[in-house]
mmCIF file of C-alpha atoms in Angstrom:
data_model
loop_
_atom_site.group_PDB
_atom_site.id
_atom_site.type_symbol
_atom_site.label_atom_id
_atom_site.label_comp_id
_atom_site.label_asym_id
_atom_site.label_seq_id
_atom_site.Cartn_x
_atom_site.Cartn_y
_atom_site.Cartn_z
ATOM 1 C CA ASN A 1 146.312 56.096 -50.650
ATOM 2 C CA ILE A 2 146.193 55.395 -54.397
ATOM 3 C CA VAL A 3 142.414 55.102 -54.323
ATOM 4 C CA LYS A 4 142.078 58.269 -52.259
ATOM 5 C CA TYR A 5 144.526 60.546 -54.014
ATOM 6 C CA ASN A 6 145.025 59.351 -57.563
ATOM 7 C CA LYS A 7 142.944 61.708 -59.695
ATOM 8 C CA THR A 8 142.924 59.433 -62.725
ATOM 9 C CA LEU A 9 141.505 56.551 -60.703
ATOM 10 C CA ILE A 10 138.867 58.684 -59.006
ATOM 11 C CA ASN A 11 137.797 60.463 -62.194
ATOM 12 C CA GLY A 12 137.840 57.205 -64.129
ATOM 13 C CA SER A 13 135.566 55.632 -61.517
ATOM 14 C CA LEU A 14 133.143 58.557 -61.745
ATOM 15 C CA PHE A 15 133.115 58.414 -65.549
ATOM 16 C CA SER A 16 132.393 54.674 -65.274
ATOM 17 C CA ILE A 17 129.479 55.328 -62.907
ATOM 18 C CA PHE A 18 128.007 57.910 -65.288
ATOM 19 C CA SER A 19 128.498 55.587 -68.254
ATOM 20 C CA PHE A 20 126.828 52.705 -66.403
ATOM 21 C CA PHE A 21 123.914 54.952 -65.491
ATOM 22 C CA ASN A 22 123.426 56.196 -69.053
ATOM 23 C CA GLN A 23 123.776 52.711 -70.526
ATOM 24 C CA GLY A 24 121.407 51.361 -67.876
ATOM 25 C CA VAL A 25 118.766 53.981 -68.697
ATOM 26 C CA ALA A 26 119.025 53.139 -72.398
ATOM 27 C CA PHE A 27 118.754 49.412 -71.641
ATOM 28 C CA VAL A 28 115.692 49.863 -69.400
ATOM 29 C CA LEU A 29 114.073 52.090 -72.037
ATOM 30 C CA LEU A 30 114.454 49.438 -74.744
ATOM 31 C CA ILE A 31 112.918 46.749 -72.506
ATOM 32 C CA ILE A 32 109.911 48.929 -71.620
ATOM 33 C CA LEU A 33 109.331 50.095 -75.185
ATOM 34 C CA ALA A 34 109.439 46.503 -76.437
ATOM 35 C CA ASN A 35 105.963 46.088 -74.905
ATOM 36 C CA TYR A 36 104.570 48.986 -76.922
ATOM 37 C CA ILE A 37 106.476 48.875 -80.219
ATOM 38 C CA THR A 38 106.087 45.985 -82.666
ATOM 39 C CA PRO A 39 109.126 44.307 -84.271
ATOM 40 C CA SER A 40 108.373 46.019 -87.577
ATOM 41 C CA ALA A 41 108.270 49.377 -85.778
ATOM 42 C CA TYR A 42 111.600 48.525 -84.187
ATOM 43 C CA GLY A 43 112.858 48.001 -87.733
ATOM 44 C CA ASN A 44 111.811 51.518 -88.699
ATOM 45 C CA LEU A 45 113.437 52.922 -85.574
ATOM 46 C CA SER A 46 116.586 50.988 -86.420
ATOM 47 C CA LEU A 47 116.590 52.523 -89.903
ATOM 48 C CA PHE A 48 116.368 55.993 -88.385
ATOM 49 C CA ASN A 49 119.224 55.247 -85.970
ATOM 50 C CA THR A 50 121.307 53.873 -88.845
ATOM 51 C CA VAL A 51 120.824 57.048 -90.902
ATOM 52 C CA GLN A 52 121.470 59.265 -87.894
ATOM 53 C CA GLN A 53 124.652 57.368 -87.022
ATOM 54 C CA PHE A 54 125.864 57.692 -90.615
ATOM 55 C CA LEU A 55 125.207 61.435 -90.555
ATOM 56 C CA SER A 56 127.044 61.809 -87.243
ATOM 57 C CA TYR A 57 130.251 60.709 -88.994
ATOM 58 C CA PHE A 58 129.938 63.390 -91.683
ATOM 59 C CA VAL A 59 128.066 66.337 -90.156
ATOM 60 C CA CYS A 60 131.308 67.504 -88.563
ATOM 61 C CA LEU A 61 133.751 65.228 -90.406
ATOM 62 C CA SER A 62 134.804 63.741 -87.034
ATOM 63 C CA THR A 63 136.569 66.962 -86.017
ATOM 64 C CA THR A 64 134.961 67.390 -82.577
ATOM 65 C CA GLY A 65 137.624 65.265 -80.874
ATOM 66 C CA TYR A 66 140.222 67.867 -81.818
ATOM 67 C CA LEU A 67 138.872 70.068 -79.034
ATOM 68 C CA GLY A 68 140.742 67.993 -76.432
ATOM 69 C CA VAL A 69 144.007 68.095 -78.368
ATOM 70 C CA SER A 70 143.754 71.852 -78.980
ATOM 71 C CA PHE A 71 142.945 72.543 -75.322
ATOM 72 C CA PHE A 72 146.322 71.236 -74.161
ATOM 73 C CA ARG A 73 148.488 72.221 -77.116
ATOM 74 C CA LYS A 74 147.445 75.811 -77.817
ATOM 75 C CA GLU A 75 146.959 79.138 -76.113
ATOM 76 C CA LYS A 76 143.427 80.245 -75.270
ATOM 77 C CA ASP A 77 143.063 82.540 -78.294
ATOM 78 C CA ASN A 78 144.079 79.781 -80.726
ATOM 79 C CA PHE A 79 141.875 77.326 -78.844
ATOM 80 C CA ARG A 80 138.917 79.667 -79.413
ATOM 81 C CA LYS A 81 139.767 79.802 -83.128
ATOM 82 C CA ASP A 82 139.808 76.000 -83.270
ATOM 83 C CA VAL A 83 136.425 75.739 -81.542
ATOM 84 C CA SER A 84 135.036 78.294 -83.992
ATOM 85 C CA SER A 85 136.542 76.382 -86.925
ATOM 86 C CA ILE A 86 134.795 73.206 -85.803
ATOM 87 C CA PHE A 87 131.541 75.168 -85.554
ATOM 88 C CA VAL A 88 131.969 76.489 -89.121
ATOM 89 C CA ILE A 89 132.763 72.994 -90.423
ATOM 90 C CA CYS A 90 129.528 71.746 -88.811
ATOM 91 C CA ILE A 91 127.518 74.556 -90.423
ATOM 92 C CA VAL A 92 128.999 73.917 -93.878
ATOM 93 C CA CYS A 93 128.542 70.132 -93.757
ATOM 94 C CA THR A 94 125.005 70.377 -92.380
ATOM 95 C CA SER A 95 124.100 72.926 -95.056
ATOM 96 C CA PHE A 96 125.390 70.503 -97.691
ATOM 97 C CA PHE A 97 123.128 67.729 -96.389
ATOM 98 C CA CYS A 98 120.187 70.140 -96.236
ATOM 99 C CA ILE A 99 120.714 71.111 -99.892
ATOM 100 C CA ILE A 100 120.917 67.433 -100.893
ATOM 101 C CA LEU A 101 117.709 66.743 -98.989
ATOM 102 C CA LEU A 102 115.929 69.707 -100.619
ATOM 103 C CA LEU A 103 116.965 68.574 -104.100
ATOM 104 C CA PHE A 104 116.621 64.816 -103.749
ATOM 105 C CA GLY A 105 114.310 64.396 -100.758
ATOM 106 C CA ALA A 106 111.784 62.169 -102.535
ATOM 107 C CA GLN A 107 114.468 59.838 -103.906
ATOM 108 C CA LEU A 108 116.219 59.590 -100.536
ATOM 109 C CA SER A 109 112.915 58.900 -98.811
ATOM 110 C CA SER A 110 112.288 55.997 -101.177
ATOM 111 C CA ILE A 111 115.820 54.594 -100.868
ATOM 112 C CA LEU A 112 115.990 54.890 -97.071
ATOM 113 C CA SER A 113 112.361 53.816 -96.486
ATOM 114 C CA LEU A 114 111.834 56.839 -94.248
ATOM 115 C CA SER A 115 109.670 59.918 -94.683
ATOM 116 C CA LYS A 116 111.356 63.205 -95.593
ATOM 117 C CA MET A 117 110.358 64.662 -92.219
ATOM 118 C CA ILE A 118 112.112 61.832 -90.371
ATOM 119 C CA ILE A 119 115.243 62.315 -92.491
ATOM 120 C CA TRP A 120 115.166 66.040 -91.696
ATOM 121 C CA ILE A 121 114.953 65.156 -87.999
ATOM 122 C CA ALA A 122 117.992 62.866 -88.391
ATOM 123 C CA VAL A 123 119.997 65.767 -89.863
ATOM 124 C CA ILE A 124 118.950 68.169 -87.091
ATOM 125 C CA VAL A 125 119.594 65.623 -84.328
ATOM 126 C CA SER A 126 123.081 64.928 -85.713
ATOM 127 C CA PHE A 127 123.862 68.654 -85.884
ATOM 128 C CA PHE A 128 122.835 69.534 -82.327
ATOM 129 C CA GLN A 129 124.338 66.393 -80.829
ATOM 130 C CA ILE A 130 127.703 67.605 -82.139
ATOM 131 C CA PHE A 131 127.577 70.503 -79.693
ATOM 132 C CA SER A 132 126.441 68.323 -76.806
ATOM 133 C CA SER A 133 129.425 66.077 -77.545
ATOM 134 C CA MET A 134 131.794 69.065 -77.741
ATOM 135 C CA PHE A 135 130.494 70.408 -74.447
ATOM 136 C CA LEU A 136 131.034 67.048 -72.741
ATOM 137 C CA ASP A 137 134.561 66.940 -74.162
ATOM 138 C CA TYR A 138 135.146 70.467 -72.877
ATOM 139 C CA LEU A 139 134.013 69.481 -69.377
ATOM 140 C CA ARG A 140 136.150 66.327 -69.578
ATOM 141 C CA VAL A 141 139.405 68.072 -70.489
ATOM 142 C CA ARG A 142 138.768 70.655 -67.769
ATOM 143 C CA GLU A 143 138.137 67.721 -65.403
ATOM 144 C CA LYS A 144 134.704 69.032 -64.392
ATOM 145 C CA VAL A 145 133.541 65.506 -63.657
ATOM 146 C CA ILE A 146 130.414 66.384 -61.638
ATOM 147 C CA LYS A 147 129.145 68.836 -64.261
ATOM 148 C CA TYR A 148 129.904 66.203 -66.883
ATOM 149 C CA GLY A 149 127.782 63.712 -64.957
ATOM 150 C CA ILE A 150 124.900 66.146 -64.423
ATOM 151 C CA PHE A 151 124.768 67.093 -68.109
ATOM 152 C CA SER A 152 125.050 63.553 -69.510
ATOM 153 C CA CYS A 153 122.711 61.944 -66.965
ATOM 154 C CA SER A 154 120.117 64.721 -67.347
ATOM 155 C CA PHE A 155 120.091 64.036 -71.073
ATOM 156 C CA ALA A 156 119.533 60.306 -70.439
ATOM 157 C CA ILE A 157 116.716 60.920 -67.921
ATOM 158 C CA LEU A 158 114.880 63.458 -70.088
ATOM 159 C CA ASN A 159 115.237 61.122 -73.074
ATOM 160 C CA LEU A 160 113.711 58.307 -71.021
ATOM 161 C CA ILE A 161 110.766 60.392 -69.766
ATOM 162 C CA LEU A 162 109.952 61.913 -73.152
ATOM 163 C CA SER A 163 110.229 58.573 -74.952
ATOM 164 C CA LEU A 164 107.863 56.845 -72.537
ATOM 165 C CA TYR A 165 105.403 59.737 -72.614
ATOM 166 C CA LEU A 166 105.310 60.089 -76.411
ATOM 167 C CA VAL A 167 105.242 56.361 -77.145
ATOM 168 C CA ILE A 168 102.860 55.208 -74.388
ATOM 169 C CA ASN A 169 100.680 58.201 -73.498
ATOM 170 C CA GLU A 170 100.520 59.844 -76.919
ATOM 171 C CA ASN A 171 100.509 56.547 -78.878
ATOM 172 C CA LEU A 172 103.080 57.848 -81.362
ATOM 173 C CA ASN A 173 104.685 54.409 -81.791
ATOM 174 C CA TRP A 174 108.327 54.407 -82.924
ATOM 175 C CA GLN A 175 108.067 58.020 -84.067
ATOM 176 C CA GLY A 176 107.615 58.992 -80.410
ATOM 177 C CA ARG A 177 111.123 57.738 -79.698
ATOM 178 C CA VAL A 178 112.437 59.759 -82.657
ATOM 179 C CA TYR A 179 110.656 62.918 -81.460
ATOM 180 C CA ALA A 180 112.108 62.416 -77.966
ATOM 181 C CA GLN A 181 115.629 62.317 -79.425
ATOM 182 C CA PHE A 182 114.822 65.402 -81.487
ATOM 183 C CA ILE A 183 113.612 67.421 -78.477
ATOM 184 C CA CYS A 184 116.523 66.338 -76.256
ATOM 185 C CA SER A 185 119.136 67.125 -78.891
ATOM 186 C CA LEU A 186 117.622 70.601 -79.411
ATOM 187 C CA ILE A 187 117.542 71.395 -75.683
ATOM 188 C CA PHE A 188 120.984 70.136 -74.755
ATOM 189 C CA GLY A 189 122.599 71.321 -77.992
ATOM 190 C CA ALA A 190 121.220 74.802 -77.306
ATOM 191 C CA LEU A 191 122.532 74.638 -73.718
ATOM 192 C CA ALA A 192 125.976 73.680 -74.990
ATOM 193 C CA ILE A 193 126.035 76.512 -77.552
ATOM 194 C CA THR A 194 124.877 78.978 -74.874
ATOM 195 C CA HIS A 195 127.703 77.879 -72.581
ATOM 196 C CA PHE A 196 130.276 78.287 -75.355
ATOM 197 C CA LEU A 197 128.956 81.794 -76.029
ATOM 198 C CA LYS A 198 129.149 82.710 -72.334
ATOM 199 C CA GLN A 199 132.714 81.409 -72.209
ATOM 200 C CA ASN A 200 133.470 83.547 -75.265
ATOM 201 C CA LEU A 201 134.750 80.490 -77.133
ATOM 202 C CA PHE A 202 133.270 81.484 -80.487
ATOM 203 C CA THR A 203 135.183 84.057 -82.506
ATOM 204 C CA PHE A 204 134.938 85.372 -86.050
ATOM 205 C CA LYS A 205 138.742 85.358 -86.301
ATOM 206 C CA ILE A 206 139.037 81.915 -87.811
ATOM 207 C CA ASN A 207 142.462 80.608 -88.727
ATOM 208 C CA TRP A 208 141.877 78.904 -92.068
ATOM 209 C CA GLU A 209 145.242 77.156 -91.933
ATOM 210 C CA GLY A 210 144.236 75.864 -88.519
ATOM 211 C CA ALA A 211 140.901 74.721 -89.937
ATOM 212 C CA LYS A 212 142.805 72.745 -92.571
ATOM 213 C CA VAL A 213 144.816 71.049 -89.811
ATOM 214 C CA ILE A 214 141.588 70.186 -87.996
ATOM 215 C CA LEU A 215 140.117 68.670 -91.168
ATOM 216 C CA PHE A 216 143.226 66.577 -91.774
ATOM 217 C CA TRP A 217 142.934 65.447 -88.148
ATOM 218 C CA GLY A 218 139.243 64.543 -88.335
ATOM 219 C CA ILE A 219 138.613 63.111 -91.796
ATOM 220 C CA PRO A 220 140.904 60.054 -91.346
ATOM 221 C CA LEU A 221 138.816 59.110 -88.310
ATOM 222 C CA ILE A 222 135.691 58.530 -90.409
ATOM 223 C CA PRO A 223 136.859 55.140 -91.758
ATOM 224 C CA HIS A 224 138.230 54.420 -88.272
ATOM 225 C CA LEU A 225 134.809 54.968 -86.696
ATOM 226 C CA ALA A 226 133.092 53.046 -89.491
ATOM 227 C CA SER A 227 135.331 50.015 -88.870
ATOM 228 C CA VAL A 228 133.165 48.889 -85.937
ATOM 229 C CA TRP A 229 130.172 49.144 -88.225
ATOM 230 C CA ILE A 230 131.882 46.978 -90.837
ATOM 231 C CA LYS A 231 132.772 44.224 -88.371
ATOM 232 C CA GLN A 232 129.697 43.863 -86.186
ATOM 233 C CA GLY A 233 127.055 44.823 -88.729
ATOM 234 C CA CYS A 234 128.365 42.540 -91.475
ATOM 235 C CA ASP A 235 128.960 39.662 -89.050
ATOM 236 C CA ARG A 236 125.286 39.630 -88.090
ATOM 237 C CA TYR A 237 124.280 39.237 -91.730
ATOM 238 C CA ILE A 238 126.940 36.567 -92.321
ATOM 239 C CA ILE A 239 125.795 34.589 -89.253
ATOM 240 C CA ASN A 240 122.196 34.867 -90.380
ATOM 241 C CA SER A 241 123.177 33.511 -93.814
ATOM 242 C CA PHE A 242 125.025 30.429 -92.580
ATOM 243 C CA HIS A 243 123.324 29.709 -89.239
ATOM 244 C CA SER A 244 120.039 30.915 -87.709
ATOM 245 C CA VAL A 245 118.348 33.994 -86.299
ATOM 246 C CA GLU A 246 118.730 32.474 -82.830
ATOM 247 C CA ASP A 247 122.499 32.261 -83.342
ATOM 248 C CA VAL A 248 122.483 35.913 -84.370
ATOM 249 C CA GLY A 249 120.709 36.735 -81.096
ATOM 250 C CA LEU A 250 123.116 34.709 -78.950
ATOM 251 C CA PHE A 251 126.179 36.146 -80.648
ATOM 252 C CA SER A 252 124.815 39.688 -80.377
ATOM 253 C CA PHE A 253 124.129 39.120 -76.687
ATOM 254 C CA ALA A 254 127.735 37.968 -76.185
ATOM 255 C CA LEU A 255 128.944 41.105 -77.977
ATOM 256 C CA ASN A 256 126.747 43.227 -75.708
ATOM 257 C CA LEU A 257 128.338 41.633 -72.642
ATOM 258 C CA THR A 258 131.761 42.348 -74.131
ATOM 259 C CA SER A 259 130.739 45.964 -74.650
ATOM 260 C CA ILE A 260 130.507 46.329 -70.851
ATOM 261 C CA ILE A 261 134.268 45.699 -70.618
ATOM 262 C CA ILE A 262 134.878 48.159 -73.446
ATOM 263 C CA MET A 263 132.580 50.712 -71.801
ATOM 264 C CA ILE A 264 134.651 50.602 -68.606
ATOM 265 C CA GLY A 265 137.828 50.953 -70.661
ATOM 266 C CA SER A 266 136.357 53.933 -72.499
ATOM 267 C CA ALA A 267 135.207 55.557 -69.245
ATOM 268 C CA PHE A 268 138.646 55.338 -67.645
ATOM 269 C CA ASN A 269 140.232 56.465 -70.896
ATOM 270 C CA ALA A 270 138.137 59.645 -70.758
ATOM 271 C CA SER A 271 140.123 60.598 -67.665
ATOM 272 C CA ASN A 272 143.397 58.887 -68.584
ATOM 273 C CA SER A 273 143.613 60.676 -71.943
ATOM 274 C CA VAL A 274 143.430 64.026 -70.147
ATOM 275 C CA SER A 275 146.297 62.978 -67.861
ATOM 276 C CA ILE A 276 148.355 61.833 -70.848
ATOM 277 C CA TYR A 277 147.776 65.110 -72.718
ATOM 278 C CA GLN A 278 148.668 67.096 -69.590
ATOM 279 C CA THR A 279 151.884 65.148 -69.170
ATOM 280 C CA LEU A 280 152.930 65.456 -72.809
ATOM 281 C CA ALA A 281 152.185 69.198 -72.797
ATOM 282 C CA SER A 282 154.000 69.841 -69.496
ATOM 283 C CA GLU A 283 157.430 71.408 -69.068
ATOM 284 C CA ASP A 284 158.738 68.383 -67.162
ATOM 285 C CA THR A 285 161.932 66.652 -68.170
ATOM 286 C CA ILE A 286 161.798 63.635 -70.466
ATOM 287 C CA GLU A 287 162.535 61.298 -67.573
ATOM 288 C CA GLN A 288 159.768 62.810 -65.446
ATOM 289 C CA LYS A 289 157.293 62.434 -68.278
ATOM 290 C CA ARG A 290 158.286 58.814 -68.819
ATOM 291 C CA ASN A 291 157.901 57.978 -65.140
ATOM 292 C CA ARG A 292 154.484 59.647 -64.873
ATOM 293 C CA LEU A 293 153.175 57.979 -68.021
ATOM 294 C CA LYS A 294 154.506 54.584 -66.967
ATOM 295 C CA LYS A 295 152.989 54.835 -63.486
ATOM 296 C CA GLN A 296 149.503 55.848 -64.628
ATOM 297 C CA MET A 297 149.582 53.231 -67.401
ATOM 298 C CA GLU A 298 150.376 50.479 -64.889
ATOM 299 C CA ILE A 299 147.491 51.563 -62.666
ATOM 300 C CA ILE A 300 144.950 51.676 -65.512
ATOM 301 C CA PHE A 301 146.226 48.366 -66.926
ATOM 302 C CA LYS A 302 145.615 46.643 -63.585
ATOM 303 C CA ILE A 303 142.135 48.166 -63.424
ATOM 304 C CA TYR A 304 141.358 46.768 -66.888
ATOM 305 C CA ILE A 305 142.495 43.282 -65.859
ATOM 306 C CA LEU A 306 140.431 43.383 -62.674
ATOM 307 C CA ALA A 307 137.342 44.759 -64.468
ATOM 308 C CA THR A 308 137.538 42.047 -67.135
ATOM 309 C CA LEU A 309 137.806 39.275 -64.552
ATOM 310 C CA VAL A 310 134.939 40.654 -62.465
ATOM 311 C CA ILE A 311 132.621 41.013 -65.476
ATOM 312 C CA VAL A 312 133.449 37.527 -66.804
ATOM 313 C CA LEU A 313 132.868 36.000 -63.366
ATOM 314 C CA GLY A 314 129.687 38.002 -62.768
ATOM 315 C CA ALA A 315 128.233 37.097 -66.164
ATOM 316 C CA SER A 316 129.148 33.427 -65.741
ATOM 317 C CA ILE A 317 127.238 33.300 -62.442
ATOM 318 C CA GLY A 318 124.412 35.733 -63.199
ATOM 319 C CA ILE A 319 123.349 34.897 -66.762
ATOM 320 C CA PRO A 320 122.292 31.244 -66.147
ATOM 321 C CA TRP A 321 120.290 32.416 -63.143
ATOM 322 C CA LEU A 322 118.734 35.639 -64.473
ATOM 323 C CA LEU A 323 118.541 34.907 -68.214
ATOM 324 C CA PRO A 324 118.660 31.124 -68.684
ATOM 325 C CA ASN A 325 117.638 31.433 -72.348
ATOM 326 C CA TYR A 326 120.968 33.131 -73.007
ATOM 327 C CA ARG A 327 123.253 30.708 -71.183
ATOM 328 C CA ASN A 328 124.459 29.352 -74.544
ATOM 329 C CA ALA A 329 125.948 32.781 -75.295
ATOM 330 C CA LEU A 330 128.454 32.453 -72.444
ATOM 331 C CA PRO A 331 131.041 30.311 -74.328
ATOM 332 C CA TYR A 332 131.135 32.989 -77.020
ATOM 333 C CA PHE A 333 131.491 35.688 -74.389
ATOM 334 C CA TRP A 334 134.406 33.930 -72.683
ATOM 335 C CA ILE A 335 136.357 34.218 -75.935
ATOM 336 C CA LEU A 336 135.109 37.680 -76.860
ATOM 337 C CA ALA A 337 136.063 38.990 -73.399
ATOM 338 C CA LEU A 338 139.679 38.777 -74.584
ATOM 339 C CA GLN A 339 138.773 41.072 -77.455
ATOM 340 C CA GLY A 340 137.133 43.467 -74.995
ATOM 341 C CA PHE A 341 140.285 43.524 -72.883
ATOM 342 C CA GLY A 342 142.340 44.060 -76.048
ATOM 343 C CA GLN A 343 140.194 47.080 -76.878
ATOM 344 C CA CYS A 344 141.027 48.488 -73.428
ATOM 345 C CA VAL A 345 144.733 48.015 -74.198
ATOM 346 C CA TYR A 346 144.155 49.930 -77.427
ATOM 347 C CA PHE A 347 142.773 52.825 -75.352
ATOM 348 C CA LEU A 348 146.015 52.950 -73.374
ATOM 349 C CA PHE A 349 148.169 53.696 -76.419
ATOM 350 C CA CYS A 350 145.997 55.386 -79.056
ATOM 351 C CA ASN A 351 146.049 58.694 -77.154
ATOM 352 C CA TYR A 352 149.702 59.245 -78.098
ATOM 353 C CA LEU A 353 148.808 59.000 -81.789
ATOM 354 C CA PHE A 354 145.836 61.327 -81.350
ATOM 355 C CA TYR A 355 147.983 63.881 -79.531
ATOM 356 C CA TYR A 356 150.652 63.931 -82.237
ATOM 357 C CA HIS A 357 148.121 64.045 -85.111
ATOM 358 C CA LYS A 358 148.815 60.513 -86.350
ATOM 359 C CA ASN A 359 145.144 59.876 -87.074
ATOM 360 C CA ARG A 360 145.863 58.523 -90.529
ATOM 361 C CA SER A 361 147.957 55.798 -88.929
ATOM 362 C CA ILE A 362 145.003 54.874 -86.723
ATOM 363 C CA MET A 363 142.702 54.930 -89.760
ATOM 364 C CA PHE A 364 144.928 52.589 -91.794
ATOM 365 C CA ILE A 365 145.242 50.208 -88.851
ATOM 366 C CA THR A 366 141.591 50.018 -87.795
ATOM 367 C CA PHE A 367 140.018 50.215 -91.251
ATOM 368 C CA GLY A 368 142.543 47.830 -92.797
ATOM 369 C CA THR A 369 142.108 45.241 -90.054
ATOM 370 C CA SER A 370 138.306 45.569 -90.274
ATOM 371 C CA LEU A 371 138.500 44.554 -93.941
ATOM 372 C CA CYS A 372 140.694 41.596 -92.960
ATOM 373 C CA HIS A 373 138.134 40.722 -90.282
ATOM 374 C CA LEU A 374 135.345 40.809 -92.857
ATOM 375 C CA LEU A 375 137.273 38.534 -95.233
ATOM 376 C CA LEU A 376 138.103 36.034 -92.473
ATOM 377 C CA SER A 377 134.502 36.033 -91.281
ATOM 378 C CA LEU A 378 133.216 35.334 -94.783
ATOM 379 C CA VAL A 379 135.538 32.319 -94.979
ATOM 380 C CA PHE A 380 135.282 30.816 -91.470
ATOM 381 C CA THR A 381 131.961 31.876 -89.868
ATOM 382 C CA ARG A 382 130.074 29.254 -91.895
ATOM 383 C CA TYR A 383 131.918 26.517 -89.971
ATOM 384 C CA SER A 384 131.511 27.723 -86.387
ATOM 385 C CA LEU A 385 130.700 30.837 -84.378
ATOM 386 C CA TYR A 386 133.633 29.970 -82.134
ATOM 387 C CA LEU A 387 135.882 30.690 -85.104
ATOM 388 C CA THR A 388 134.134 34.063 -85.487
ATOM 389 C CA CYS A 389 134.937 34.840 -81.845
ATOM 390 C CA VAL A 390 138.567 33.841 -82.381
ATOM 391 C CA ILE A 391 138.707 36.171 -85.408
ATOM 392 C CA TYR A 392 137.671 39.064 -83.144
ATOM 393 C CA VAL A 393 140.507 38.238 -80.728
ATOM 394 C CA ILE A 394 143.152 37.791 -83.444
ATOM 395 C CA VAL A 395 142.211 41.007 -85.249
ATOM 396 C CA GLN A 396 142.151 42.977 -81.985
ATOM 397 C CA GLY A 397 145.583 41.572 -81.139
ATOM 398 C CA ALA A 398 146.876 42.784 -84.504
ATOM 399 C CA ILE A 399 145.392 46.239 -83.856
ATOM 400 C CA ASP A 400 147.016 46.413 -80.407
ATOM 401 C CA PHE A 401 150.401 45.346 -81.768
ATOM 402 C CA LEU A 402 150.345 47.972 -84.523
ATOM 403 C CA ILE A 403 149.048 50.764 -82.258
ATOM 404 C CA ILE A 404 151.657 50.013 -79.569
ATOM 405 C CA TRP A 405 154.433 49.822 -82.164
ATOM 406 C CA ASN A 406 153.424 53.148 -83.726
ATOM 407 C CA SER A 407 153.010 54.920 -80.381
ATOM 408 C CA LYS A 408 156.418 53.755 -79.164
ATOM 409 C CA LYS A 409 157.949 54.785 -82.468
ATOM 410 C CA ILE A 410 156.593 58.327 -82.260
ATOM 411 C CA LEU A 411 157.557 58.711 -78.573
ATOM 412 C CA THR A 412 161.068 57.547 -79.381
ATOM 413 C CA ASN A 413 161.304 60.104 -82.206
ATOM 414 C CA LYS A 414 159.961 62.907 -80.015
ATOM 415 C CA TYR A 415 161.989 62.272 -76.878
ATOM 416 C CA ASN A 416 165.146 60.539 -78.042
#
């Protein structure tokens, strides 16, 4: 009965399927392109992705996630004003980057080792992907799971087809992959904007005080999002300094296996966060809210435990058979799997802080612990990669403790 009727479980399963499909398409694409793109070309593509990822943090100042909070907390007219405010913030920030690129394009091209045209593409891709992301969030909070799947999977398939065509048939090398991302972001960003216009979600009546609230909500998330960058990116350089390139590859492979656990946690959280927001925004009594939140948390927690065990068991059996060259990564993965499960626990509680605008608390926790992680890695990674894995687990445990403590504190203050 739970499997059949529990909406969170069903939606979470569908989100997981879509996430697996999209991740699988990206994985297959990288394997195929490896036969046509040299390692140096992969380096150039990596530089582009690094710049584009950096821009994605600042093009909208991480305000797009506020759409989900506004949807459940405000009336439709105020929700429209918030969506419009996010749109204006995107325009202003993108215009700023365009001005910088016009004034200092040659210098940036030299510093970033990318042509000005490629940097322009990175700016445009980041801008239009904002609206694709907002549209997916809009479908998620409205629980339009099938439409969500069609939109996200169509993007992945078109990206795959265009990348293969431009790289292989047109011999455009790594630039073909960049052009494919450019075309896909234009098409799906335009579709998202068109949908918002049809839904009459853009308005010229912008609440500037509301825009200030949105900025204070989004800006603290920039260091939070960059914390993953600090940990994993720096660790690869530290490992390369004290060990070998092969160790970097094995450790990265173990992290990629761990990301499967985190991906499942994120997929179920996409549905669970909606349920949490609905419950907190409802007119139910305090006791009813507590019971609903407790019940759905227990269900998701059990799913996370089961998913972690299944993935660890599957990897332990499958990797030596399918990828024997990577069997030495398994001991690292067995430790890092605990960190992956801890990240899923984080998903269970962070939604309360997001809902009540405690993003700065999240920022201080995640960014502060990432700096601690970096310091510990600098000290201990030279001795053993097992110690590096343990650092991931300890730091994630500290994050979970602080997030749980803060979420319980705010719920106590709100409902006591």
